[in-house]
mmCIF file with all atom_site columns, C-alpha atoms in Angstrom:
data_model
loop_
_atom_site.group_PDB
_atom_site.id
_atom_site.type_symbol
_atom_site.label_atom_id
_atom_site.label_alt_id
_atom_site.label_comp_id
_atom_site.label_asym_id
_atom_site.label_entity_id
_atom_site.label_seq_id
_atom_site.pdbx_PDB_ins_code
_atom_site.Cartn_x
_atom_site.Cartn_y
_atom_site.Cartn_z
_atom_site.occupancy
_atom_site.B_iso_or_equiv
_atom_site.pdbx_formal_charge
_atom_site.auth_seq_id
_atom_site.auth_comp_id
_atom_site.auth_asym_id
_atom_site.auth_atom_id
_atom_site.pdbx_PDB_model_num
ATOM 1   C CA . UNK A 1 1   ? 104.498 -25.543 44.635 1.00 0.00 ? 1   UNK A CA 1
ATOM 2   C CA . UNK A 1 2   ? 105.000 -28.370 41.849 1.00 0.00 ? 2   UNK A CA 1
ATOM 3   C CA . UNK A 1 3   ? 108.144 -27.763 39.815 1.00 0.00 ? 3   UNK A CA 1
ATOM 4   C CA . UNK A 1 4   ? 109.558 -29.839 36.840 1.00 0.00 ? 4   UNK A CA 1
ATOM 5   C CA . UNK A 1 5   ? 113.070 -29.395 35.790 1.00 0.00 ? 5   UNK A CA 1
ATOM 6   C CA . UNK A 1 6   ? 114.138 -30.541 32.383 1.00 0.00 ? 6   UNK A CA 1
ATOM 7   C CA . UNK A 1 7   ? 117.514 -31.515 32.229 1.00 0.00 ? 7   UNK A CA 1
ATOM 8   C CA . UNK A 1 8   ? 120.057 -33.180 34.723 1.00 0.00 ? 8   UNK A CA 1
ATOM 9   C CA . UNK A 1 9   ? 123.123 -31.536 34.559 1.00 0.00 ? 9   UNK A CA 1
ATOM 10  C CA . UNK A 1 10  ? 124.575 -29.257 37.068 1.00 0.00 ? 10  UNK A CA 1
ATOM 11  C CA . UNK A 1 11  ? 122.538 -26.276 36.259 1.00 0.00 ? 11  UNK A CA 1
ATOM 12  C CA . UNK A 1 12  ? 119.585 -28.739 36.571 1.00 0.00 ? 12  UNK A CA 1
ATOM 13  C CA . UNK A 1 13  ? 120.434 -30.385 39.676 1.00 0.00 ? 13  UNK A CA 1
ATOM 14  C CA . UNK A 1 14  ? 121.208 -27.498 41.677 1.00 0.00 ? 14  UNK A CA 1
ATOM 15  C CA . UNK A 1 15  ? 118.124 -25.761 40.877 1.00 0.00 ? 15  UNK A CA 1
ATOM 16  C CA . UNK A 1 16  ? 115.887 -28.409 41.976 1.00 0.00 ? 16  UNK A CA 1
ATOM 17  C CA . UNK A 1 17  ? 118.084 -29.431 44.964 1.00 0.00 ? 17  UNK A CA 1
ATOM 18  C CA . UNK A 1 18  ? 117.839 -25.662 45.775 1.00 0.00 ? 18  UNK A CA 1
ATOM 19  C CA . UNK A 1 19  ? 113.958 -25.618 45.288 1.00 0.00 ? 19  UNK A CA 1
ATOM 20  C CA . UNK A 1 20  ? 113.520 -29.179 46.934 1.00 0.00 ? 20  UNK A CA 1
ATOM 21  C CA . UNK A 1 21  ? 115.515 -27.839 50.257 1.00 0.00 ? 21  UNK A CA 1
ATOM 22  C CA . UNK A 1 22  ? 112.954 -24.670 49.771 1.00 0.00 ? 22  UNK A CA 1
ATOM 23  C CA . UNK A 1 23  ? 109.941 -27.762 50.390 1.00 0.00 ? 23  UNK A CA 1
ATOM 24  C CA . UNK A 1 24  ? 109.069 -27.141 46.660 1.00 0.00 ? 24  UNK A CA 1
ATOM 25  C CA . UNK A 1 25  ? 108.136 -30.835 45.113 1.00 0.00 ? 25  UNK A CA 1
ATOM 26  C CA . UNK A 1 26  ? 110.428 -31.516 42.129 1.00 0.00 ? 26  UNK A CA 1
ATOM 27  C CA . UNK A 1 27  ? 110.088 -33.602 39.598 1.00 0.00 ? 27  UNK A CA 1
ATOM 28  C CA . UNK A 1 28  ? 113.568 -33.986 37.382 1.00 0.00 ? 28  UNK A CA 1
ATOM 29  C CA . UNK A 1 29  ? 113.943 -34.992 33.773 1.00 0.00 ? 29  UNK A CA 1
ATOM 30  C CA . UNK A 1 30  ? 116.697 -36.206 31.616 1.00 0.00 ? 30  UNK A CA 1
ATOM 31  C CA . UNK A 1 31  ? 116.580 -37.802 28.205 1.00 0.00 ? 31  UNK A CA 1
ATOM 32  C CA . UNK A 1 32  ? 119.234 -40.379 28.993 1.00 0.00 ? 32  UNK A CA 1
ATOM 33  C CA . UNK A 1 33  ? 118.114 -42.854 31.649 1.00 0.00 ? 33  UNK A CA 1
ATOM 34  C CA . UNK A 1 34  ? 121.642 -43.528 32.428 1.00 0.00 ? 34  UNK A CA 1
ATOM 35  C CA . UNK A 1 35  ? 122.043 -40.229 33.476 1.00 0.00 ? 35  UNK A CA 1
ATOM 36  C CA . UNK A 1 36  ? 119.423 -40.566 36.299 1.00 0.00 ? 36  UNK A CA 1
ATOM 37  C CA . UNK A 1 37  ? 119.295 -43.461 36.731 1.00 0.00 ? 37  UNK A CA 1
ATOM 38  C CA . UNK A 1 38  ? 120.839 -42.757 40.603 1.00 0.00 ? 38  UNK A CA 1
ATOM 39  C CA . UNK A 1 39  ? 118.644 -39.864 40.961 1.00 0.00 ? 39  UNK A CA 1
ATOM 40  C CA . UNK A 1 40  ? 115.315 -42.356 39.933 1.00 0.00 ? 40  UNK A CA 1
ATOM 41  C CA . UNK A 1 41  ? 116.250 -45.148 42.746 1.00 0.00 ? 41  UNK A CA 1
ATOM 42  C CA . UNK A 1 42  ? 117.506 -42.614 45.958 1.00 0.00 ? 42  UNK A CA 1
ATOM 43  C CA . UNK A 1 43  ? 115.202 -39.404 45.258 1.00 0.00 ? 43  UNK A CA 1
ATOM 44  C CA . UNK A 1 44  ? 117.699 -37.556 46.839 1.00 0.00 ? 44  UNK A CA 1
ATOM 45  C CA . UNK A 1 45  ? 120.007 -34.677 46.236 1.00 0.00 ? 45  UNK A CA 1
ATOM 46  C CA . UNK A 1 46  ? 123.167 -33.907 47.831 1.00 0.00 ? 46  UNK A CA 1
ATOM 47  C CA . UNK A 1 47  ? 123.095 -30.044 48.149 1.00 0.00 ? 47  UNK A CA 1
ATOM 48  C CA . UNK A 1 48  ? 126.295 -27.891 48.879 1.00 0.00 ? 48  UNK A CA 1
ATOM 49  C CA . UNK A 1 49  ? 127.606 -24.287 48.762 1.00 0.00 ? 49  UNK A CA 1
ATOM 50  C CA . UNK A 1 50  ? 125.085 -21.476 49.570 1.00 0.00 ? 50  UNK A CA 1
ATOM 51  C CA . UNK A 1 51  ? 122.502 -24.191 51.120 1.00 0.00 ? 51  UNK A CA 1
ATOM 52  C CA . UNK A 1 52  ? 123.466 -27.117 52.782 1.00 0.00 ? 52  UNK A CA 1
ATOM 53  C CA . UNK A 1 53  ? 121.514 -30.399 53.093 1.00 0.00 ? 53  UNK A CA 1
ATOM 54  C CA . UNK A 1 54  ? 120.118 -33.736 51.311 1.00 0.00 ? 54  UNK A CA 1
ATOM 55  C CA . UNK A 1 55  ? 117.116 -32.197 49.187 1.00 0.00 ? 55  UNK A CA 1
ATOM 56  C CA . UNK A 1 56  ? 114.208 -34.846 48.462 1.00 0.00 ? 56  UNK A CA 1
ATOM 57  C CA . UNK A 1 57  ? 112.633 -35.028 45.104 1.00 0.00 ? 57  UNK A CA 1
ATOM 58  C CA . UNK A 1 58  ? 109.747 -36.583 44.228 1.00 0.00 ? 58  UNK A CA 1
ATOM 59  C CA . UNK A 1 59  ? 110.353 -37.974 40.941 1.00 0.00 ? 59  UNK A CA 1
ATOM 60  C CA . UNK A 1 60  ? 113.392 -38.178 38.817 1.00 0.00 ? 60  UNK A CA 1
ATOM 61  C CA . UNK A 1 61  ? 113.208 -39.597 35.348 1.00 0.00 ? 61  UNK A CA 1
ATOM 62  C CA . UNK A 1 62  ? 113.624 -39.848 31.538 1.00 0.00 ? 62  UNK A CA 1
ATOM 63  C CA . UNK A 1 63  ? 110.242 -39.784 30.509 1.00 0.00 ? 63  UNK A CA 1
ATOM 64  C CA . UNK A 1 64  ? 108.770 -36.304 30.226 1.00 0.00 ? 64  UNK A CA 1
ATOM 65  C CA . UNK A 1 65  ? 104.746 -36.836 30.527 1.00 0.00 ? 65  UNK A CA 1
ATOM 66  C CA . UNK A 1 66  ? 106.194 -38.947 34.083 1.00 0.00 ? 66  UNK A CA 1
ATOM 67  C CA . UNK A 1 67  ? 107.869 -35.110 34.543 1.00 0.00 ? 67  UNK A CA 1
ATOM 68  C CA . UNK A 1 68  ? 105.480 -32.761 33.827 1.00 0.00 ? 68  UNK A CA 1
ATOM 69  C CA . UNK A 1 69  ? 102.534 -34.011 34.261 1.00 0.00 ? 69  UNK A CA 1
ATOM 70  C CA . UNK A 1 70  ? 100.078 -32.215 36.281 1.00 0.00 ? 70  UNK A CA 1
ATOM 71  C CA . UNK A 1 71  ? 102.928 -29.457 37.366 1.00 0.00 ? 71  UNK A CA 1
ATOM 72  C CA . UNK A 1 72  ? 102.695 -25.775 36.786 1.00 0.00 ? 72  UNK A CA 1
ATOM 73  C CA . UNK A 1 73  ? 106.070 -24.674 36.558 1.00 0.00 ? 73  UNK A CA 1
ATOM 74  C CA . UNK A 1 74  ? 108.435 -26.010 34.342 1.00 0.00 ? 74  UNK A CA 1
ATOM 75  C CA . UNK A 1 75  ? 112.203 -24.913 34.069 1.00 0.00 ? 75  UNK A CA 1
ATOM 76  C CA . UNK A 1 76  ? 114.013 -25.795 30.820 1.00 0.00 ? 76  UNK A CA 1
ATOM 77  C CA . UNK A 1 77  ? 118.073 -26.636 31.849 1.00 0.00 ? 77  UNK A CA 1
ATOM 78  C CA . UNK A 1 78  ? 118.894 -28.910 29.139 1.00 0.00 ? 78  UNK A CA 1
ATOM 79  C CA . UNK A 1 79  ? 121.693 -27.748 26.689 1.00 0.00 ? 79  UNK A CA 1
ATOM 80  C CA . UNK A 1 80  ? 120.581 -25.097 24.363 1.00 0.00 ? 80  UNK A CA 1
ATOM 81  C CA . UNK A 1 81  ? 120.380 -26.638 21.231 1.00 0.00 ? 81  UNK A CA 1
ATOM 82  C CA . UNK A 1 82  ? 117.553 -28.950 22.658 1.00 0.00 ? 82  UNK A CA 1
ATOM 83  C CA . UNK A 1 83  ? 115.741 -26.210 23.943 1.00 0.00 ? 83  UNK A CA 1
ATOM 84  C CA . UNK A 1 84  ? 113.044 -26.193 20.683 1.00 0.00 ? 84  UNK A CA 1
ATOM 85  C CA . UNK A 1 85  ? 112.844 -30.015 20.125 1.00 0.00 ? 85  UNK A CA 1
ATOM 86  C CA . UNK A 1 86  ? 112.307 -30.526 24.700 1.00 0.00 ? 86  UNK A CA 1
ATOM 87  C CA . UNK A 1 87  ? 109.566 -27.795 24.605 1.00 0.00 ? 87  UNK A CA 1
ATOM 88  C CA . UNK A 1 88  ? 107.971 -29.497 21.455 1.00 0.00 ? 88  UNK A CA 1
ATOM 89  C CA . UNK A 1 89  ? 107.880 -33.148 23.207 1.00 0.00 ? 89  UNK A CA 1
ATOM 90  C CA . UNK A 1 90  ? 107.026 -32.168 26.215 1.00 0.00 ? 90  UNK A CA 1
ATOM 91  C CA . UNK A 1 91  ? 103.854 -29.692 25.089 1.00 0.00 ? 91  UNK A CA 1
ATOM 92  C CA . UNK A 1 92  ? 101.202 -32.379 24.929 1.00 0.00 ? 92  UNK A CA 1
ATOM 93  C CA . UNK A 1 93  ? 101.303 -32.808 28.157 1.00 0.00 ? 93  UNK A CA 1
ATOM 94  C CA . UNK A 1 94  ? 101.693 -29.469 30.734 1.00 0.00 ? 94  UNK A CA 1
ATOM 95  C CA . UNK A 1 95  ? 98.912  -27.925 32.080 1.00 0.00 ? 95  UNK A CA 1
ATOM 96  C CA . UNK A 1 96  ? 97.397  -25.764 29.866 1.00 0.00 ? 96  UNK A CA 1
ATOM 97  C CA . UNK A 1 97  ? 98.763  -22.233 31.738 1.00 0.00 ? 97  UNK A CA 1
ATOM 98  C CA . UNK A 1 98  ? 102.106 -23.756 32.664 1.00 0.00 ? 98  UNK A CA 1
ATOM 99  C CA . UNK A 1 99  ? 105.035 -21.447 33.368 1.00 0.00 ? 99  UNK A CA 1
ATOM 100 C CA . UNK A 1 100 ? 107.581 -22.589 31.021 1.00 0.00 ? 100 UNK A CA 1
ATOM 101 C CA . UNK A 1 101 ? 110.898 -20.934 32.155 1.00 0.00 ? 101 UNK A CA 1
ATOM 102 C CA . UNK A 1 102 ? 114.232 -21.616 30.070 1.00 0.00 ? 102 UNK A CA 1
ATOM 103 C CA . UNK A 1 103 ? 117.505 -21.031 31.066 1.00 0.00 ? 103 UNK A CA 1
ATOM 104 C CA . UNK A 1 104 ? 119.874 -19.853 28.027 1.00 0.00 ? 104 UNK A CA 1
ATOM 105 C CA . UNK A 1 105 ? 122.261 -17.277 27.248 1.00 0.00 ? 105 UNK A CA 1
ATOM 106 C CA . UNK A 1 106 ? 121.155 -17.526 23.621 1.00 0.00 ? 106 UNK A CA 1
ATOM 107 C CA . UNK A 1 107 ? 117.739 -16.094 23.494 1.00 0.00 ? 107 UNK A CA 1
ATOM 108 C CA . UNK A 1 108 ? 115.932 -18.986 22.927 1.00 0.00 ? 108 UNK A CA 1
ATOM 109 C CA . UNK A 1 109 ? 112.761 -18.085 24.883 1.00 0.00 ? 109 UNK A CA 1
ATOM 110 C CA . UNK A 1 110 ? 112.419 -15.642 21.578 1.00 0.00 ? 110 UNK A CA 1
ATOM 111 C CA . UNK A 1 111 ? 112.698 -18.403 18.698 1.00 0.00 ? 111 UNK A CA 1
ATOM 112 C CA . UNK A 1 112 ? 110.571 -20.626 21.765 1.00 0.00 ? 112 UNK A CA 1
ATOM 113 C CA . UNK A 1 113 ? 107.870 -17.768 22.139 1.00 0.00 ? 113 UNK A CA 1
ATOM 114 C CA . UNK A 1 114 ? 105.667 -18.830 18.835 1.00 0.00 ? 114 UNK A CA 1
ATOM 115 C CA . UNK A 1 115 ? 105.640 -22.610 19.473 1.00 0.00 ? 115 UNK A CA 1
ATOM 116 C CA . UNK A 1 116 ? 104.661 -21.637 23.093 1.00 0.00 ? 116 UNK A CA 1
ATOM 117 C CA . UNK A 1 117 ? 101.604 -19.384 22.054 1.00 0.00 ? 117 UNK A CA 1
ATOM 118 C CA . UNK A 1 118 ? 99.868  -22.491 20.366 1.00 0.00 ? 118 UNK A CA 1
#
């Protein structure tokens, strides 16, 4: 299965190393290109704790249609007072049915759920 993950930080990371070591293809996304800049050139994710191993990604990058593209799953990491204006930029171009998943403790998939249903 095609996975995008949208944002880079830990939480981001270690779910798509996890899903990448799972032979998922991931596609990663951060809005700084500093920030993955690394991640862009090697395609590779060192992976430690509960599973071991150097996960391989197949894109990693700060432009979101690159990201999304043509994937059906798509996992929203990215600090939670982003969550609204990510989903917004990056709705023009998922797949019509995509699985849009975000990770909060702040119940953003409610304020999300209206923007989503357009």
């Amino acid at each position: 299965m095609k996975f995008a993950v949208l944002g880079a930080g830990s939480a981001g990371q270690g779910i798509a190393g996890y899903l990448a070591l799972k032979g998922h293809d991931l596609f990663l996304y951060n809005r700084t290109p500093e920030r993955i800049a690394a991640l862009a050139d090697s395609h590779r994710l060192k992976v430690s704790g509960i599973v071991e191993g150097e996960a391989v990604i197949q894109a990693a990058s700060s432009d979101l249609e690159t990201v999304v593209s043509n994937v059906p799953y798509v996992m929203v990491t990215a600090r939670a007072g982003g969550h609204e204006s990510l989903v917004e930029q990056c709705l023009p171009y998922v797949q019509e049915h995509a699985v849009i998943v975000v990770f909060t403790g702040y119940w953003a998939a409610l304020r999300l759920q209206p923007l989503l249903k357009e």
